[in-house]
Backbone as a ProteinNet text record, in pm:
[ID]
protein_1_A
[PRIMARY]
MSEPPKAERRPVVTAPLVVAGVCLVIPFIAILWVGSYAKTDPAFIGIPFFYWYQMAWVLISTGLTSIAYVIVRRHERARKAGAQR
[TERTIARY]
-3278.9	-3210.4	-3062	-3004.1	-2863.3	-2775.3	-2660.4	-2566	-2485	-2442.1	-2357.4	-2221.6	-2158.6	-2028.8	-1924.7	-1851.9	-1746.5	-1618.6	-1540	-1409.6	-1325.9	-1256.8	-1174.4	-1062.4	-1059.6	-956.8	-844.3	-725.5	-607.6	-556.2	-496	-443	-329.7	-322.8	-218.2	-85.2	-86.9	34.9	40.2	140.5	156.9	289.6	309.5	431.8	558.9	564.1	687.5	717.4	614.3	637.1	681.8	634.2	679.3	827	865.6	1006.6	1093.9	1048.7	1124.3	1136.4	1030.1	1033.8	1131	1132.7	1226.4	1370.4	1394.3	1528.9	1572.9	1478.1	1512.8	1526.2	1459.5	1462.3	1584.5	1630.8	1743.1	1865.8	1911.9	2029.6	2007.5	1886.1	1859.1	1874.1	1819.2	1829.1	1974.8	2046.9	2185.8	2274.1	2250.5	2333.7	2285.3	2156.6	2105.6	2122.7	2145.1	2167.8	2318.3	2361	2503.4	2566.4	2493.4	2548.1	2600.8	2551.6	2595.8	2734.2	2780	2910.1	3001.5	2967.9	3050.9	3164.4	3257.2	3373.2	3487.9	3606.6	3722.7	3762.8	3730.7	3768.4	3647.9	3660.7	3782.2	3823.4	3951	4005	4021.9	4005.7	4021.4	4127.8	4236.4	4355.8	4393.6	4386.5	4425.1	4316.6	4199.2	4089	3996.7	3967.7	3878.8	3739.5	3677.6	3545.3	3444.3	3444.7	3348.9	3346.3	3463.9	3472.8	3442.2	3502.1	3479.6	3337.8	3274	3133.7	3045.7	3066.1	2986.4	3015.3	3139.2	3174.1	3117.9	3114.4	3053.8	2905.2	2839.6	2697	2670	2767	2749	2730.9	2815.6	2804.7	2678.9	2651	2532	2405.3	2401.8	2285.1	2263.9	2373.7	2363.8	2300.2	2344.5	2287.4	2140.3	2104.5	1965.6	1873.8	1924.6	1845.4	1824	1925.2	1911.2	1809.2	1813.6	1716.4	1575.4	1557.4	1425.5	1376.7	1464.8	1428.5	1380.5	1454.3	1416.6	1282.3	1261.7	1134.9	1017.9	1033	924.5	897.5	1001.8	982.8	911.1	951.5	883.3	737.9	714.2	577.9	492.2	547.8	474.2	442.3	540.6	517.1	410	413.1	313	173.3	163	32.3	-19.5	69.3	26.5	-15.8	58.2	22.8	-112.2	-136.5	-262.8	-379.4	-351.9	-458.1	-496.7	-404.5	-431.1	-514.3	-521.8	-595.6	-742.6
-1838.3	-1879	-1892.6	-2005.4	-2026.9	-1982.5	-1932.9	-1884.9	-2002.3	-1993.7	-2100.7	-2097.8	-2213.1	-2216.4	-2136.3	-2055	-1973.7	-2055.6	-2026.8	-2091.6	-2046.3	-2140.3	-2107.2	-2013.7	-1896.5	-1798	-1807.2	-1813.8	-1818.3	-1676.2	-1649.9	-1515.4	-1484.9	-1360.6	-1318.9	-1306.4	-1250.2	-1233.8	-1347.8	-1432	-1546.2	-1534.8	-1620.6	-1616.6	-1630.6	-1723.9	-1731.9	-1603.6	-1537.3	-1412.9	-1300.8	-1301.5	-1201.7	-1224	-1349.5	-1381.1	-1338	-1364.1	-1321.7	-1169.8	-1099.8	-954.2	-901.1	-963.7	-922.2	-944.9	-1057.5	-1084.4	-976.3	-919.5	-815.9	-677.6	-654.2	-522.6	-505.5	-612.2	-604.3	-534	-569.5	-498.9	-348.9	-310	-167.4	-92.7	-147.7	-83.2	-75.8	-186.2	-191	-89.9	-69.6	22.2	166.9	188.1	325.3	388.7	307.7	360.1	389.5	497.4	530.8	553	607.5	633.8	509.4	392.9	269.9	225.2	272.7	227.9	341.1	464.2	578.3	598.2	505.1	511.7	434.2	450.9	383	257.7	251.7	135.3	45.3	-80.9	-162.6	-185	-179.8	-205.5	-356.2	-400	-542.4	-552.1	-615.8	-625.1	-490	-387.5	-253.1	-173.8	-233.5	-164.9	-105.2	24.1	86.6	21.1	24.6	-36.7	9.8	138.6	195.4	118.6	79.4	11	-138.1	-207.4	-351.8	-386.6	-300.1	-321.2	-323	-227.3	-221.6	-340	-379.6	-494.8	-624.4	-633.2	-750.5	-758.8	-643.4	-642.9	-680.2	-665	-714.3	-865.6	-933.5	-1079.4	-1121.7	-1052.2	-1084.3	-1061.1	-952.8	-922	-1028.8	-1077.8	-1185.2	-1308.9	-1343.4	-1459.2	-1439.4	-1323.3	-1297.1	-1291.2	-1235.3	-1231.9	-1372.7	-1456.1	-1595.4	-1670	-1647.8	-1710.8	-1664.9	-1535.2	-1482.3	-1542.5	-1557.1	-1615.7	-1759.7	-1837.2	-1977.6	-1986.3	-1903.1	-1903.3	-1870.6	-1768.2	-1727.8	-1835	-1893.4	-1999.5	-2120.2	-2162.6	-2274.9	-2241.8	-2118.9	-2075.5	-2076.7	-2029.1	-2029.8	-2172	-2262.3	-2401.3	-2465.1	-2435.7	-2492	-2438.5	-2311.1	-2254.5	-2313.8	-2331.6	-2390.8	-2536.1	-2609	-2749.6	-2755.9	-2664	-2660.1	-2620	-2534.6	-2488.2	-2595.8	-2685.7	-2789.4	-2903.7	-2913.2	-3023.6	-3005.1
-571.7	-691	-658.6	-689.7	-657.9	-773.9	-736.5	-837.4	-891	-1015.6	-1068.9	-998.6	-985.1	-915.8	-994.4	-921.8	-983	-989.8	-1090.3	-1099.5	-980.8	-923.5	-806.5	-849.5	-787.5	-820.7	-720.3	-771.9	-686.1	-666.5	-553	-530.5	-627.8	-670.1	-763.6	-691.2	-572.3	-492.9	-391.7	-409.1	-320	-246.1	-148.4	-67.7	-152	-248.3	-327.9	-405.3	-455.3	-528.5	-435.7	-313.7	-215.7	-184	-166.4	-138.7	-256.6	-378.8	-497.4	-500.9	-467.7	-464.8	-361.3	-246.1	-140.5	-186.9	-255.4	-308.3	-406.5	-479.7	-576.1	-513	-400.8	-336.3	-245.8	-187.1	-92	-151.4	-272.2	-326.7	-346.8	-386.1	-403.4	-271.7	-167.5	-36.5	8.3	-9.3	36.2	-36.6	-165.2	-242.4	-230.8	-221.7	-214.3	-76.2	26.7	161.6	176.5	115.4	105.8	243.4	336.1	469.1	539.4	499.9	565.3	519.5	404.3	355.4	308.6	339.3	299.9	400	397.7	487.6	423.7	475.1	417.3	493.6	620.9	702	721.9	725.8	717.5	572.3	548.9	415.4	396.7	274.2	241.6	133.1	162.5	77.9	16	98.1	57.3	-14	-33.3	-101.9	3.8	-3.3	95.7	96.4	211.8	232.8	129.1	97.5	3.8	-128.2	-176	-305.2	-294.4	-197.9	-194.6	-150.6	-73.9	-36	-161.2	-249.9	-372.7	-464.5	-473.4	-557.4	-498.5	-367.4	-304.7	-338.4	-344.2	-376.4	-521.2	-608.5	-746	-741.9	-666.5	-655.1	-578.9	-469.8	-390.4	-472.9	-548.4	-632.6	-739.2	-794.6	-893.3	-831.3	-712.8	-643.7	-610.4	-558.4	-521.3	-643.9	-754.2	-876.9	-930.7	-922.6	-966.2	-881.1	-751.4	-660.9	-695.2	-717.6	-753	-884.2	-980.9	-1110.3	-1093.6	-1017.4	-995.6	-923.1	-824.7	-750.3	-843.3	-925	-1014.5	-1119.3	-1175.9	-1275.5	-1215.8	-1097.1	-1031	-1002.6	-959.7	-929.6	-1056.4	-1167.2	-1293.8	-1338.1	-1327.5	-1366	-1279.9	-1150.7	-1059	-1092	-1124.6	-1161.5	-1291.3	-1388.8	-1515.2	-1496.5	-1414.6	-1388.1	-1315	-1223.4	-1150.7	-1239.6	-1337.5	-1427.5	-1529	-1560.2	-1659	-1600.4	-1472.5	-1409.2	-1420.5
[MASK]
+++++++++++++++++++++++++++++++++++++++++++++++++++++++++++++++++++++++++++++++++++++

């Protein structure tokens, strides 16, 4: 007895979602690893490294979060377009 054809199931975790996840995890690692930036040198325009490193990660985190958002939105649109066919 043959089984009825199953609907093709797509994987839940795909490469674009992994890349988006990595973009979101990188800032956490960079900021939580305090030993990597707990120093005063090199100073940037008179600001100790400890402070400007963290402020730089605010900008970097914004960029990485935006990239992750765009990746996830494109992935969702592609899945919806594929499901409608």
